[in-house]
Amino acid sequence: ALRIVLGIAIFLRGVTFLGNTESLRILLASTNIPELYTWAAVHYIAFAHLVGGILIAIGLLTRVAVGFQLPILLGAVFLVNLPQGFTFLNSELWASLLILVLLIVFFISGSGPYSLDHQMRGRRKSAQQE
């Protein structure tokens, strides 16, 4: 259930970014990234959150999807949110840290028994036994 909620949250964040790419571009520009890379990062982040969020939620290619999310969340924590201060009032930092930790957990542990990855492995094993 936690993996599904995480995937949905990441997907919704991608929808938010896609709906307001200008604010994401301004946020990335504040990290002193060159303008050319800023536009590339905006599109990478929005696309990775949309597709990755769905894949994480349904448990398909979970480790791959998480792998595409990790650089985004590392950047969110260390380049965007941490410079604003490590306080309880910086809720974006705490949310980014929580999501980063959950992504690392699912990268290590995989998608779990209630996922398409698990179902596909089970079908593959039963087909090999026949």
Coordinates of N, CA, C and O in Angstrom, one line a residue:
A1 N 0.8 -1.2 0.0 CA 0.0 0.0 0.0 C 0.9 1.3 0.0 O 0.5 2.2 -0.7
L2 N 2.0 1.2 0.7 CA 2.9 2.4 0.8 C 3.5 2.7 -0.6 O 3.6 3.8 -1.0
R3 N 3.8 1.6 -1.3 CA 4.4 1.8 -2.7 C 3.3 2.5 -3.6 O 3.7 3.3 -4.4
I4 N 2.1 2.0 -3.5 CA 1.0 2.6 -4.3 C 0.8 4.1 -4.0 O 0.7 4.9 -4.9
V5 N 0.8 4.4 -2.7 CA 0.6 5.8 -2.3 C 1.8 6.7 -2.8 O 1.6 7.8 -3.3
L6 N 3.0 6.1 -2.7 CA 4.2 6.8 -3.1 C 4.1 7.1 -4.6 O 4.4 8.2 -5.1
G7 N 3.7 6.1 -5.4 CA 3.6 6.2 -6.9 C 2.6 7.3 -7.2 O 2.8 8.1 -8.1
I8 N 1.4 7.2 -6.6 CA 0.4 8.2 -6.9 C 0.9 9.6 -6.5 O 0.6 10.6 -7.3
A9 N 1.5 9.8 -5.4 CA 2.0 11.1 -5.0 C 3.1 11.6 -6.0 O 3.0 12.8 -6.4
I10 N 3.9 10.8 -6.5 CA 4.9 11.2 -7.5 C 4.2 11.6 -8.8 O 4.6 12.5 -9.4
F11 N 3.2 10.8 -9.2 CA 2.5 11.1 -10.4 C 1.8 12.4 -10.3 O 1.9 13.2 -11.2
L12 N 1.1 12.7 -9.2 CA 0.4 13.9 -9.0 C 1.4 15.1 -9.0 O 1.1 16.2 -9.5
R13 N 2.6 14.9 -8.4 CA 3.6 16.0 -8.4 C 4.0 16.2 -9.9 O 4.3 17.4 -10.3
G14 N 4.1 15.2 -10.7 CA 4.4 15.4 -12.1 C 3.3 16.1 -12.8 O 3.6 17.0 -13.7
V15 N 2.1 15.9 -12.5 CA 1.0 16.6 -13.1 C 1.1 18.1 -12.7 O 0.9 19.0 -13.6
T16 N 1.4 18.3 -11.5 CA 1.6 19.7 -11.0 C 2.7 20.4 -11.8 O 2.5 21.5 -12.2
F17 N 3.8 19.7 -11.9 CA 4.9 20.3 -12.6 C 4.6 20.5 -14.1 O 5.0 21.5 -14.7
L18 N 3.9 19.6 -14.7 CA 3.5 19.8 -16.1 C 2.5 20.9 -16.3 O 2.6 21.6 -17.3
G19 N 1.7 21.1 -15.3 CA 0.7 22.2 -15.4 C 1.3 23.6 -15.2 O 0.8 24.6 -15.5
N20 N 2.5 23.6 -14.5 CA 3.1 24.9 -14.2 C 4.6 24.8 -14.4 O 5.4 24.9 -13.5
T21 N 5.0 24.6 -15.7 CA 6.5 24.4 -16.0 C 7.3 25.6 -15.7 O 8.5 25.5 -15.4
E22 N 6.6 26.8 -15.8 CA 7.4 28.0 -15.6 C 7.9 28.1 -14.1 O 9.0 28.5 -13.9
S23 N 7.0 27.8 -13.2 CA 7.5 27.9 -11.8 C 8.6 26.8 -11.5 O 9.5 27.1 -10.7
L24 N 8.5 25.7 -12.1 CA 9.6 24.7 -12.0 C 10.9 25.2 -12.6 O 11.9 25.0 -12.0
R25 N 10.8 25.8 -13.7 CA 11.9 26.4 -14.4 C 12.6 27.5 -13.5 O 13.8 27.5 -13.4
I26 N 11.8 28.3 -12.9 CA 12.3 29.4 -12.0 C 13.0 28.8 -10.8 O 14.0 29.2 -10.4
L27 N 12.3 27.7 -10.3 CA 12.9 27.0 -9.1 C 14.3 26.4 -9.5 O 15.2 26.5 -8.7
L28 N 14.4 25.8 -10.6 CA 15.6 25.2 -11.0 C 16.7 26.3 -11.4 O 17.9 26.1 -11.1
A29 N 16.2 27.4 -11.9 CA 17.1 28.5 -12.3 C 17.8 29.1 -11.0 O 18.9 29.6 -11.0
S30 N 17.0 29.0 -9.9 CA 17.6 29.5 -8.6 C 18.8 28.7 -8.1 O 19.5 29.1 -7.2
T31 N 19.0 27.5 -8.7 CA 20.1 26.7 -8.3 C 21.3 26.9 -9.1 O 22.3 26.2 -9.0
N32 N 21.3 28.0 -9.9 CA 22.4 28.4 -10.8 C 22.7 27.3 -11.9 O 23.9 27.2 -12.3
I33 N 21.8 26.6 -12.3 CA 21.9 25.7 -13.4 C 21.8 26.5 -14.7 O 20.9 27.4 -14.8
P34 N 22.6 26.3 -15.7 CA 22.5 27.1 -17.0 C 21.1 26.9 -17.6 O 20.5 25.9 -17.5
E35 N 20.7 27.9 -18.3 CA 19.3 28.0 -18.9 C 19.0 26.8 -19.8 O 17.9 26.2 -19.7
L36 N 20.0 26.4 -20.6 CA 19.8 25.2 -21.5 C 19.5 23.9 -20.7 O 18.6 23.2 -21.0
Y37 N 20.2 23.7 -19.6 CA 20.0 22.5 -18.8 C 18.7 22.6 -18.0 O 18.1 21.6 -17.6
T38 N 18.3 23.9 -17.7 CA 17.1 24.1 -16.9 C 15.9 23.5 -17.7 O 15.1 22.8 -17.1
W39 N 15.8 23.9 -18.9 CA 14.7 23.4 -19.7 C 14.7 21.9 -19.9 O 13.7 21.3 -19.9
A40 N 15.9 21.3 -20.1 CA 16.0 19.9 -20.2 C 15.6 19.2 -18.9 O 14.9 18.2 -18.9
A41 N 16.0 19.8 -17.8 CA 15.6 19.2 -16.5 C 14.1 19.3 -16.2 O 13.6 18.4 -15.6
V42 N 13.5 20.4 -16.6 CA 12.1 20.6 -16.4 C 11.3 19.5 -17.1 O 10.4 18.8 -16.6
H43 N 11.7 19.2 -18.4 CA 11.0 18.1 -19.1 C 11.3 16.8 -18.6 O 10.5 15.9 -18.5
Y44 N 12.6 16.5 -18.2 CA 12.9 15.2 -17.6 C 12.2 15.0 -16.3 O 11.6 13.9 -16.1
I45 N 12.1 16.0 -15.4 CA 11.4 15.8 -14.1 C 9.9 15.6 -14.3 O 9.4 14.6 -13.7
A46 N 9.3 16.3 -15.2 CA 7.8 16.1 -15.4 C 7.6 14.8 -16.0 O 6.7 14.0 -15.5
F47 N 8.3 14.4 -17.0 CA 8.1 13.1 -17.7 C 8.4 11.9 -16.7 O 7.7 11.0 -16.6
A48 N 9.5 12.0 -16.0 CA 9.9 11.0 -15.1 C 8.9 10.8 -14.0 O 8.6 9.7 -13.5
H49 N 8.4 11.9 -13.5 CA 7.4 11.8 -12.4 C 6.1 11.2 -12.9 O 5.4 10.4 -12.2
L50 N 5.7 11.6 -14.1 CA 4.4 11.0 -14.7 C 4.5 9.5 -14.9 O 3.7 8.7 -14.4
V51 N 5.5 9.2 -15.7 CA 5.7 7.7 -16.0 C 6.1 6.9 -14.8 O 5.6 5.9 -14.6
G52 N 7.1 7.4 -14.1 CA 7.6 6.7 -13.0 C 6.6 6.5 -11.9 O 6.6 5.5 -11.2
G53 N 5.8 7.5 -11.7 CA 4.8 7.4 -10.6 C 3.8 6.3 -10.9 O 3.4 5.5 -10.0
I54 N 3.4 6.2 -12.2 CA 2.4 5.1 -12.6 C 3.1 3.8 -12.4 O 2.5 2.8 -11.9
L55 N 4.4 3.7 -12.9 CA 5.1 2.4 -12.8 C 5.3 2.0 -11.4 O 5.1 0.8 -11.0
I56 N 5.6 2.9 -10.5 CA 5.8 2.6 -9.1 C 4.5 2.2 -8.5 O 4.4 1.2 -7.7
A57 N 3.4 2.9 -8.8 CA 2.1 2.6 -8.2 C 1.6 1.2 -8.6 O 1.1 0.5 -7.7
I58 N 1.8 0.8 -9.8 CA 1.3 -0.6 -10.2 C 2.4 -1.6 -10.0 O 2.0 -2.8 -10.1
G59 N 3.6 -1.2 -9.7 CA 4.6 -2.2 -9.4 C 5.2 -2.9 -10.6 O 5.5 -4.0 -10.6
L60 N 5.4 -2.1 -11.6 CA 5.9 -2.6 -12.9 C 7.3 -1.9 -13.1 O 7.3 -0.7 -13.1
L61 N 8.3 -2.7 -13.2 CA 9.7 -2.1 -13.4 C 10.0 -1.1 -12.3 O 10.5 -0.1 -12.5
T62 N 9.7 -1.5 -11.1 CA 9.8 -0.6 -9.9 C 11.2 -0.1 -9.7 O 11.4 1.1 -9.5
R63 N 12.1 -1.0 -9.7 CA 13.5 -0.5 -9.5 C 14.0 0.4 -10.6 O 14.7 1.4 -10.3
V64 N 13.6 0.2 -11.8 CA 14.0 1.1 -12.9 C 13.3 2.5 -12.7 O 14.0 3.5 -12.8
A65 N 12.0 2.4 -12.4 CA 11.3 3.7 -12.2 C 11.9 4.5 -11.0 O 12.0 5.7 -11.1
V66 N 12.2 3.8 -9.9 CA 12.8 4.4 -8.8 C 14.2 5.0 -9.1 O 14.5 6.1 -8.7
G67 N 14.9 4.3 -10.0 CA 16.2 4.8 -10.4 C 16.1 6.1 -11.1 O 17.0 6.9 -11.0
F68 N 15.1 6.3 -11.9 CA 14.9 7.6 -12.6 C 14.4 8.7 -11.6 O 14.6 9.9 -11.9
Q69 N 13.8 8.3 -10.5 CA 13.4 9.3 -9.5 C 14.5 9.8 -8.6 O 14.4 10.9 -8.1
L70 N 15.4 8.9 -8.3 CA 16.5 9.2 -7.3 C 17.3 10.5 -7.6 O 17.4 11.3 -6.7
P71 N 17.7 10.7 -8.8 CA 18.5 11.9 -9.1 C 17.6 13.2 -8.9 O 18.1 14.2 -8.4
I72 N 16.3 13.1 -9.2 CA 15.4 14.2 -9.0 C 15.3 14.5 -7.5 O 15.3 15.7 -7.1
L73 N 15.0 13.5 -6.7 CA 14.9 13.7 -5.3 C 16.1 14.1 -4.6 O 16.1 15.0 -3.7
L74 N 17.3 13.6 -5.1 CA 18.5 14.1 -4.5 C 18.8 15.5 -4.8 O 19.2 16.3 -3.9
G75 N 18.4 16.0 -6.0 CA 18.5 17.4 -6.4 C 17.5 18.2 -5.6 O 17.9 19.3 -5.1
A76 N 16.3 17.7 -5.4 CA 15.3 18.4 -4.6 C 15.8 18.6 -3.2 O 15.6 19.7 -2.6
V77 N 16.4 17.6 -2.6 CA 16.8 17.7 -1.2 C 18.0 18.6 -1.1 O 18.0 19.6 -0.3
F78 N 19.1 18.3 -1.8 CA 20.3 19.0 -1.6 C 20.5 20.3 -2.4 O 21.3 21.2 -1.9
L79 N 19.9 20.5 -3.5 CA 20.1 21.7 -4.3 C 19.0 22.7 -4.1 O 19.2 23.9 -4.2
V80 N 17.8 22.3 -3.9 CA 16.6 23.2 -3.8 C 16.2 23.4 -2.4 O 16.1 24.6 -1.9
N81 N 15.9 22.4 -1.6 CA 15.3 22.6 -0.3 C 16.3 22.8 0.9 O 16.0 23.6 1.8
L82 N 17.4 22.1 0.9 CA 18.4 22.2 2.0 C 18.9 23.6 2.1 O 19.1 24.1 3.2
P83 N 19.2 24.3 1.0 CA 19.7 25.7 1.1 C 18.7 26.7 1.8 O 19.1 27.7 2.3
Q84 N 17.4 26.3 1.8 CA 16.4 27.1 2.4 C 16.4 27.0 3.9 O 15.7 27.7 4.6
G85 N 17.1 26.0 4.4 CA 17.2 25.9 5.9 C 16.7 24.5 6.3 O 15.6 24.1 5.8
F86 N 17.3 24.0 7.3 CA 16.9 22.7 7.9 C 16.0 23.0 9.1 O 16.5 22.8 10.3
T87 N 14.8 23.4 8.9 CA 13.9 23.8 10.0 C 12.6 23.0 9.8 O 12.3 22.4 8.8
F88 N 11.8 23.0 10.9 CA 10.5 22.3 10.8 C 9.6 23.0 9.9 O 8.6 22.5 9.5
L89 N 9.8 24.3 9.7 CA 8.9 25.1 8.8 C 9.1 24.8 7.4 O 8.3 25.2 6.5
N90 N 10.3 24.2 7.0 CA 10.6 23.9 5.6 C 9.9 22.6 5.3 O 10.6 21.6 5.2
S91 N 8.6 22.6 5.0 CA 7.9 21.3 4.8 C 8.3 20.6 3.5 O 8.2 19.4 3.4
E92 N 8.7 21.4 2.5 CA 9.1 20.8 1.2 C 10.4 19.9 1.5 O 10.5 18.9 0.9
L93 N 11.3 20.4 2.3 CA 12.5 19.6 2.6 C 12.1 18.3 3.3 O 12.6 17.2 2.9
W94 N 11.2 18.3 4.3 CA 10.8 17.1 5.0 C 10.0 16.2 4.0 O 10.3 14.9 4.1
A95 N 9.2 16.7 3.2 CA 8.5 15.8 2.2 C 9.5 15.2 1.2 O 9.4 14.0 0.9
S96 N 10.4 16.0 0.8 CA 11.4 15.5 -0.2 C 12.3 14.4 0.5 O 12.6 13.4 -0.1
L97 N 12.7 14.6 1.7 CA 13.4 13.6 2.5 C 12.7 12.3 2.7 O 13.2 11.2 2.5
L98 N 11.4 12.4 3.0 CA 10.6 11.2 3.2 C 10.4 10.5 1.9 O 10.6 9.2 1.9
I99 N 10.2 11.1 0.8 CA 10.0 10.5 -0.5 C 11.4 9.9 -0.9 O 11.4 8.7 -1.4
L100 N 12.5 10.6 -0.6 CA 13.8 10.0 -1.0 C 14.1 8.7 -0.2 O 14.5 7.7 -0.8
V101 N 13.8 8.7 1.1 CA 14.0 7.5 1.9 C 13.1 6.4 1.4 O 13.5 5.2 1.3
L102 N 11.8 6.6 1.1 CA 10.9 5.6 0.6 C 11.4 5.1 -0.8 O 11.4 3.9 -1.0
L103 N 11.9 5.9 -1.6 CA 12.4 5.5 -2.9 C 13.6 4.6 -2.7 O 13.8 3.6 -3.4
I104 N 14.5 4.9 -1.8 CA 15.7 4.1 -1.5 C 15.2 2.7 -1.0 O 15.8 1.7 -1.4
V105 N 14.2 2.7 -0.1 CA 13.7 1.4 0.4 C 13.2 0.6 -0.7 O 13.5 -0.6 -0.8
F106 N 12.4 1.1 -1.6 CA 11.8 0.3 -2.7 C 12.8 0.0 -3.7 O 12.7 -1.0 -4.5
F107 N 13.9 0.8 -3.9 CA 15.0 0.4 -4.8 C 15.7 -0.8 -4.3 O 16.1 -1.7 -5.0
I108 N 15.9 -0.9 -2.9 CA 16.5 -2.1 -2.3 C 15.6 -3.3 -2.3 O 16.0 -4.4 -2.7
S109 N 14.4 -3.1 -1.8 CA 13.5 -4.2 -1.5 C 12.7 -4.7 -2.7 O 12.2 -5.8 -2.8
G110 N 12.5 -3.8 -3.7 CA 11.7 -4.2 -4.9 C 10.3 -3.8 -4.7 O 9.9 -3.1 -3.7
S111 N 9.4 -4.3 -5.5 CA 8.1 -3.9 -5.6 C 7.2 -4.6 -4.6 O 6.1 -4.2 -4.3
G112 N 7.6 -5.8 -4.1 CA 6.8 -6.5 -3.2 C 5.8 -7.5 -3.8 O 5.7 -7.6 -5.0
P113 N 5.0 -8.2 -3.0 CA 4.2 -9.3 -3.5 C 2.9 -8.8 -4.2 O 2.4 -9.6 -5.1
Y114 N 2.5 -7.6 -4.0 CA 1.3 -7.1 -4.6 C 1.7 -6.2 -5.8 O 1.4 -5.0 -5.7
S115 N 2.3 -6.7 -6.8 CA 2.7 -5.9 -7.9 C 2.7 -6.7 -9.2 O 2.6 -7.9 -9.2
L116 N 2.7 -6.0 -10.3 CA 2.8 -6.6 -11.6 C 4.1 -7.4 -11.8 O 4.2 -8.4 -12.4
D117 N 5.2 -6.8 -11.2 CA 6.5 -7.5 -11.3 C 6.4 -8.9 -10.7 O 6.8 -9.9 -11.2
H118 N 5.8 -9.0 -9.5 CA 5.6 -10.3 -8.8 C 4.7 -11.3 -9.6 O 5.0 -12.4 -9.7
Q119 N 3.6 -10.8 -10.1 CA 2.7 -11.6 -10.9 C 3.4 -12.1 -12.2 O 3.2 -13.3 -12.5
M120 N 4.2 -11.3 -12.8 CA 4.9 -11.7 -14.0 C 5.9 -12.7 -13.7 O 6.1 -13.7 -14.5
R121 N 6.7 -12.6 -12.6 CA 7.6 -13.6 -12.2 C 7.0 -14.9 -11.9 O 7.5 -16.0 -12.3
G122 N 5.8 -14.9 -11.3 CA 5.1 -16.1 -11.0 C 4.6 -16.8 -12.2 O 4.7 -18.1 -12.3
R123 N 4.1 -16.1 -13.2 CA 3.7 -16.7 -14.5 C 4.9 -17.3 -15.2 O 4.8 -18.3 -15.9
R124 N 6.0 -16.6 -15.2 CA 7.2 -17.0 -15.9 C 7.7 -18.3 -15.3 O 8.1 -19.3 -16.0
K125 N 7.7 -18.4 -13.9 CA 8.1 -19.7 -13.3 C 7.2 -20.8 -13.6 O 7.6 -21.9 -13.8
S126 N 5.9 -20.6 -13.6 CA 4.9 -21.7 -13.9 C 5.0 -22.1 -15.3 O 4.8 -23.3 -15.6
A127 N 5.3 -21.2 -16.2 CA 5.5 -21.6 -17.6 C 6.8 -22.4 -17.8 O 6.8 -23.3 -18.7
Q128 N 7.8 -22.1 -17.1 CA 9.0 -22.9 -17.2 C 8.9 -24.3 -16.6 O 9.5 -25.2 -17.1
Q129 N 8.0 -24.4 -15.6 CA 7.8 -25.8 -15.0 C 7.0 -26.7 -15.9 O 7.0 -27.9 -15.7
E130 N 6.2 -26.1 -16.8 CA 5.4 -26.9 -17.7 C 6.2 -27.5 -18.7 O 6.9 -28.1 -19.2

